[in-house]
XYZ file of C-alpha atoms in Angstrom:
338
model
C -5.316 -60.880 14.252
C -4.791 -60.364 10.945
C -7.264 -57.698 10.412
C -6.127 -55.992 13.612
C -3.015 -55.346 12.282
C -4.367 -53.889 8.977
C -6.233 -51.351 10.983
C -3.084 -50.656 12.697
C -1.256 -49.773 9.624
C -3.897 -47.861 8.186
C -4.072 -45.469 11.516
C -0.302 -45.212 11.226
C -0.532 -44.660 7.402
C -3.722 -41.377 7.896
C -2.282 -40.177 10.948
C 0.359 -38.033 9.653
C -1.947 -36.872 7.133
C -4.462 -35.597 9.655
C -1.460 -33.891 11.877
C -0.441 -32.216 8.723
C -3.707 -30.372 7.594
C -4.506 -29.375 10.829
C -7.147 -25.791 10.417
C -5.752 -22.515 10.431
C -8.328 -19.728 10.888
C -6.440 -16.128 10.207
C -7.858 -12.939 11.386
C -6.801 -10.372 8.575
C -6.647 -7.182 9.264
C -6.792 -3.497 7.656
C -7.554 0.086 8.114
C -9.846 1.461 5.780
C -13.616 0.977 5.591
C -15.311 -2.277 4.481
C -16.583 -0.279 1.533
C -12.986 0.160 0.181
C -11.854 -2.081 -2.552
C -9.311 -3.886 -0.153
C -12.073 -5.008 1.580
C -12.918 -7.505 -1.197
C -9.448 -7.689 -2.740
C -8.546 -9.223 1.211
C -11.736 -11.359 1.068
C -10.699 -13.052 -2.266
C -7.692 -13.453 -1.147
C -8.855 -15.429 1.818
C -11.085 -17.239 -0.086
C -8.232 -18.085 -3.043
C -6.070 -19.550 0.113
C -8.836 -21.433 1.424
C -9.409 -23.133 -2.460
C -5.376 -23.994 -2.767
C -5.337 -25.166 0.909
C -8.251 -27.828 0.412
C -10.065 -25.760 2.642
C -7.791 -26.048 5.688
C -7.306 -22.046 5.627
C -10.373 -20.499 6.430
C -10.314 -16.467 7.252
C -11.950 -13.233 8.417
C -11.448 -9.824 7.329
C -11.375 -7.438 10.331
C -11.777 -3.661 8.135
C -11.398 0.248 9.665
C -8.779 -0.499 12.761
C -11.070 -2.918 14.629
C -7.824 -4.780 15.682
C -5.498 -1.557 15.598
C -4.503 1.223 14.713
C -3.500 2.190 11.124
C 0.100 2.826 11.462
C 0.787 -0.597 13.711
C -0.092 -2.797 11.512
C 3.141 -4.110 10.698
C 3.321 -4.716 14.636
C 0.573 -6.174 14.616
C 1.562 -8.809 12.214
C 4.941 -9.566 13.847
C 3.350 -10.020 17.470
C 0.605 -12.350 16.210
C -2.333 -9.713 16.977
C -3.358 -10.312 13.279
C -1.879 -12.986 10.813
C -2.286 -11.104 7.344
C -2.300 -7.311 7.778
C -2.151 -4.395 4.957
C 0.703 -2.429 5.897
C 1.583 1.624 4.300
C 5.200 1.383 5.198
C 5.468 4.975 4.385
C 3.572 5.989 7.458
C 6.547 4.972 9.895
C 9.500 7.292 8.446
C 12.843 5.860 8.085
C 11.757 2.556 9.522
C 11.583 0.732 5.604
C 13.493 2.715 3.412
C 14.504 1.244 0.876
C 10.588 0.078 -0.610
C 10.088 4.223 -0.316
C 11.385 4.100 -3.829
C 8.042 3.403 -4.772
C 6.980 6.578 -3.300
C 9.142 8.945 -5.641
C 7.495 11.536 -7.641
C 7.258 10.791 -11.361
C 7.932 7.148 -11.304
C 5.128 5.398 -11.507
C 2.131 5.817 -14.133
C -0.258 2.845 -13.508
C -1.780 0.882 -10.868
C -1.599 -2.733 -12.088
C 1.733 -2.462 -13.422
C 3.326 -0.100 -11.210
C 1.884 -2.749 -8.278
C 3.959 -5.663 -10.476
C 6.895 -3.969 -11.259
C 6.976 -3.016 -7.538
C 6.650 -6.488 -6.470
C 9.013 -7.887 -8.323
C 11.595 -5.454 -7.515
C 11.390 -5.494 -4.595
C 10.861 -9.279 -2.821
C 14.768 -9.564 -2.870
C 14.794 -6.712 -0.450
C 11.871 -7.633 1.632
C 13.379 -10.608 3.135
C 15.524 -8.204 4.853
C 13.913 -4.555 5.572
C 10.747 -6.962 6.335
C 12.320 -9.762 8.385
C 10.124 -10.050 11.198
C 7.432 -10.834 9.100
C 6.095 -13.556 6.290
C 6.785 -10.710 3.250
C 3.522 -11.967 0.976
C 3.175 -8.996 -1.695
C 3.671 -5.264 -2.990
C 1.158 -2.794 -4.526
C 0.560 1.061 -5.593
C -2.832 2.959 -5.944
C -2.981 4.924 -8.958
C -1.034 8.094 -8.819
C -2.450 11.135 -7.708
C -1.325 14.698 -5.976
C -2.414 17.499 -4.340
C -5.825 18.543 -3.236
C -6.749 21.415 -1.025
C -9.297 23.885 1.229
C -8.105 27.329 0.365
C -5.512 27.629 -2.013
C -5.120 26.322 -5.346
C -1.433 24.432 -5.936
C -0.101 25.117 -8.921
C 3.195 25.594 -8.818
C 6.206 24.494 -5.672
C 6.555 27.663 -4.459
C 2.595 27.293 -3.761
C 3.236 24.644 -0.849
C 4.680 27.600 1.741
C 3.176 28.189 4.348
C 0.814 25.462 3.816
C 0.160 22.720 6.129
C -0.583 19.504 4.377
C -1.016 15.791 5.356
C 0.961 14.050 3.466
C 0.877 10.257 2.414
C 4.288 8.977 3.252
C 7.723 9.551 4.380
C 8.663 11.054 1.166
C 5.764 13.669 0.461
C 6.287 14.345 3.392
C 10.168 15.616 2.730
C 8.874 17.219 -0.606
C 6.235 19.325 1.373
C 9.026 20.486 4.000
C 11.261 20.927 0.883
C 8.781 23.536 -0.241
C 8.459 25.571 2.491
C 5.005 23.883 4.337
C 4.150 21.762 7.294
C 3.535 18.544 7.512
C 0.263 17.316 9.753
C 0.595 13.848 10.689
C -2.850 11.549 10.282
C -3.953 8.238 8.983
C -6.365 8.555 6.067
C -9.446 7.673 8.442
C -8.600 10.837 9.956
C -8.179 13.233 7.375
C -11.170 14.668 6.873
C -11.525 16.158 10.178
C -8.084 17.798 10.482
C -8.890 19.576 7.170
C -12.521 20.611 8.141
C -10.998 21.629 11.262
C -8.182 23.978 10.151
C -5.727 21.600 11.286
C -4.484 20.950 7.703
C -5.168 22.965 4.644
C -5.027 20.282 1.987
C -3.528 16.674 1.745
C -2.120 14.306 -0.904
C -4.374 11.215 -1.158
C -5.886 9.210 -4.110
C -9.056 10.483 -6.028
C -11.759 7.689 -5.447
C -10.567 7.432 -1.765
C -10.758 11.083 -1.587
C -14.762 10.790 -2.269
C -14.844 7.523 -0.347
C -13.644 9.112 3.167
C -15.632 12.801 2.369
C -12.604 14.883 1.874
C -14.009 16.157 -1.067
C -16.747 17.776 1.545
C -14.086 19.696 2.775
C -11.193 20.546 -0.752
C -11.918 22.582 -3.232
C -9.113 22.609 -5.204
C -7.407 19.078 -7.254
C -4.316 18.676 -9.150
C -4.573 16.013 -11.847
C -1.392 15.046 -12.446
C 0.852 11.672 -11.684
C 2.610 13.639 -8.815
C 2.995 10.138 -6.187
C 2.293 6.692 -5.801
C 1.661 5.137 -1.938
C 3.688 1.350 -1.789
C 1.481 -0.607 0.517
C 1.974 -4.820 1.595
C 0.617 -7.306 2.708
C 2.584 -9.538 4.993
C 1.689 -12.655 7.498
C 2.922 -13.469 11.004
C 5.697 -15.583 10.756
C 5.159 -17.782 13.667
C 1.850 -18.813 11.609
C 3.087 -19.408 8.398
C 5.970 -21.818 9.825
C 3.187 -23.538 11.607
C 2.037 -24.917 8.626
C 1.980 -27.870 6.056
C 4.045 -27.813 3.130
C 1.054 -27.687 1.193
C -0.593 -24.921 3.627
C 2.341 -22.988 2.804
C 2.702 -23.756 -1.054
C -1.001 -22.109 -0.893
C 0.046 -19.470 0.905
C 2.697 -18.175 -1.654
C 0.724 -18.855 -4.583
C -1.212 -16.371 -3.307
C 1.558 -14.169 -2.207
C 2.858 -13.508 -5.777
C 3.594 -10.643 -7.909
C 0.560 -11.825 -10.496
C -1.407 -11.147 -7.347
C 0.153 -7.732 -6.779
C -1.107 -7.003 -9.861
C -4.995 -8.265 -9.076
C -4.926 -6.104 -5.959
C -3.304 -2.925 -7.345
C -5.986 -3.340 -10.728
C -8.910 -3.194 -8.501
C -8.118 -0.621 -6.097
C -6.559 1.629 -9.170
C -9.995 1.510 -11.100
C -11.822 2.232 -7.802
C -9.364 5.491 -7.331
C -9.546 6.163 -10.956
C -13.054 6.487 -11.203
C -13.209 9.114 -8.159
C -11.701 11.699 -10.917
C -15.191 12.070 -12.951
C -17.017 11.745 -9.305
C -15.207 14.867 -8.182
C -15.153 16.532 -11.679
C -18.717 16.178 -11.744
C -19.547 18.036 -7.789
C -20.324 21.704 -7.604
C -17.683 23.829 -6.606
C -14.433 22.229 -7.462
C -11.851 23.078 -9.658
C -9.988 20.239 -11.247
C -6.792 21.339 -12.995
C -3.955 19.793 -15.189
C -0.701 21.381 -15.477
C 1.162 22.472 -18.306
C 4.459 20.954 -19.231
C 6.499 24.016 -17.969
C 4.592 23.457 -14.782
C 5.403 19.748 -14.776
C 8.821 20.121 -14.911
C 8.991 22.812 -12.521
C 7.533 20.234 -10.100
C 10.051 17.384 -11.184
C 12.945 19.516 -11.109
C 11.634 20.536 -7.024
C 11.557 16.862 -6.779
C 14.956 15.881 -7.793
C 16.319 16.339 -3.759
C 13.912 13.340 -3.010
C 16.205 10.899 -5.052
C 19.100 12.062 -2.400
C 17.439 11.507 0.325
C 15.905 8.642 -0.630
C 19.120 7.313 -1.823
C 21.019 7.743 2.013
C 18.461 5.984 3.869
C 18.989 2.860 1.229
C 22.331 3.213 1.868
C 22.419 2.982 5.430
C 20.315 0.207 5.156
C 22.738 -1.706 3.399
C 21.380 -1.455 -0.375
C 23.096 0.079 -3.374
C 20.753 2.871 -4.429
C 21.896 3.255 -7.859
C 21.252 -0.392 -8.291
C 17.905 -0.469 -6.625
C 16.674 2.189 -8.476
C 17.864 1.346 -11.596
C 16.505 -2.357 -11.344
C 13.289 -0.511 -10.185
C 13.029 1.300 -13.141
C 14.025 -1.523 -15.685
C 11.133 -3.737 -13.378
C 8.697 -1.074 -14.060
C 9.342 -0.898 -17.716
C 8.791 -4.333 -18.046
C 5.323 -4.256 -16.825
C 4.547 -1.113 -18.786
C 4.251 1.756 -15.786
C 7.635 3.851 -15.974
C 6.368 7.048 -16.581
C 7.620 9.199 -19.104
């Protein structure tokens, strides 16, 4: 009798335990190819999550829009399609305006900083222009600019009459600012609407230029800090709440701004390499500008801050507070640019 009862109180005493860890399994999801440095930066970040869980958490990287398309992957995250998806929030206009600080010209001047300053800034926000979903982190690619088929950019007024995919919401405005046309694509798809005539040049990263062949198809590269892209990573919510406290502690250990910084590091040496790569092909021309023609460019830029400033404000943020505690979180992590 007496041992009975021990085993009783021992089931009642593990029980709990084993209703508590219960396996998770998230599909995570993303848009470039599986030769892309997210692709690994998403698989060690499954595999940190599975470590800090005591292997509860347990994941699989789904790469190039097998479970969507590019720009729904914030959808896809809120509905449960994915659990963990890698989100440009820049390619849904007007929809999350207030991280499009990020994406101002001249602002940021390195990856792995610009990524943590980013973060930092901007988790206060997230909870709510990102409230349908589990808000996990913030990062930049290295800044980059303008490369093209035909024409060589050099100065503004060399945008009109272009048409040019831009990255995000706000190169977008620039390039209508200057007189061109905006072509609408995800970055899979670039390459074709350039070789096609559809576009004449695009903004996009230099590594990822060579990575998705648009170099096969520009001649002409601006090397110059022009933009940043903000990108996140975020989780279904439904999920996350699903889970133990120590599922979840995992979770956001994971989903911190020292991991911003991890991410945006890799994927910034990837794209910074891409420069020598393309320097080194036949038939391009690779071109800094002067400082007259820098500040021509900044001083075309300066309308962005406006507009960038009204759609924080109608989402209920002070501008000239967010960007000024954007800029102060930037300097701490050493990527304000000058």
């Amino acid at each position: 009798m007496r041992k009975a009862c021990l085993a009783l109180l021992l089931a009642a005493s593990v029980t709990p335990a084993f209703a508590q860890d219960k396996t998770f399994d998230l599909k995570v999801s993303h848009w470039v190819p599986a030769s892309h440095p997210l692709q690994k930066s998403l698989e060690d970040w499954v595999a940190a999550v599975n470590r800090d869980s005591g292997g509860t958490i347990t994941g699989k990287v789904f790469p190039a829009q097998q479970l969507g398309k590019a720009f729904d992957h914030y959808d896809m995250a809120r509905d449960g399609i994915a659990d963990v998806t890698y989100v440009n929030p820049g390619y849904q206009p007007g929809r999350f305006p207030i991280i499009g600080a990020g994406e101002l010209p001249f602002l940021i001047s390195d990856a792995k900083g610009g990524s943590e300053g980013l973060d930092a800034w901007y988790r206060k926000y997230a909870a709510k222009e990102m409230k349908d979903v589990k808000y996990c982190l913030a990062f930049v690619h290295s800044p980059s600019s303008f490369h093209s088929r035909t024409k060589k950019i050099v100065m503004p007024e060399d945008v009109k009459g272009l048409k040019i995919r831009p990255a995000h919401a706000t190169m977008a405005n620039f390039v209508t600012s200057l007189g061109g046309t905006n072509v609408q694509s995800s970055a899979p798809e670039v390459r074709d609407i350039i070789e096609r005539g559809v576009a004449d040049g695009v903004t996009f990263p230099w590594g990822s230029l060579v990575l998705f062949g648009i170099d096969k198809v520009t001649k002409y590269h601006m090397e110059a800090p022009l933009y940043t892209t903000t990108f996140v990573f975020v989780m279904n919510k439904d999920k996350y709440d699903a889970m133990s406290d120590k599922q979840k502690a995992a979770i956001d250990k994971n989903c911190s701004t020292e991991m911003a910084g991890v991410v945006g590091e890799h994927w910034g040496k990837f794209e910074d390499a891409g420069v020598d790569k393309v320097k080194a092909e036949e038939g391009h021309e690779v071109y800094k500008l002067t400082p007259d023609q820098t500040a021509a460019w900044k001083k075309a830029a300066e309308p962005l801050v406006k507009t960038w400033a009204d759609g924080a404000k109608k989402a209920g943020a002070d501008p000239e507070v967010a960007l000024g505690e954007l800029k102060a979180s930037l300097k701490k992590y050493n990527a304000l640019a000058e």
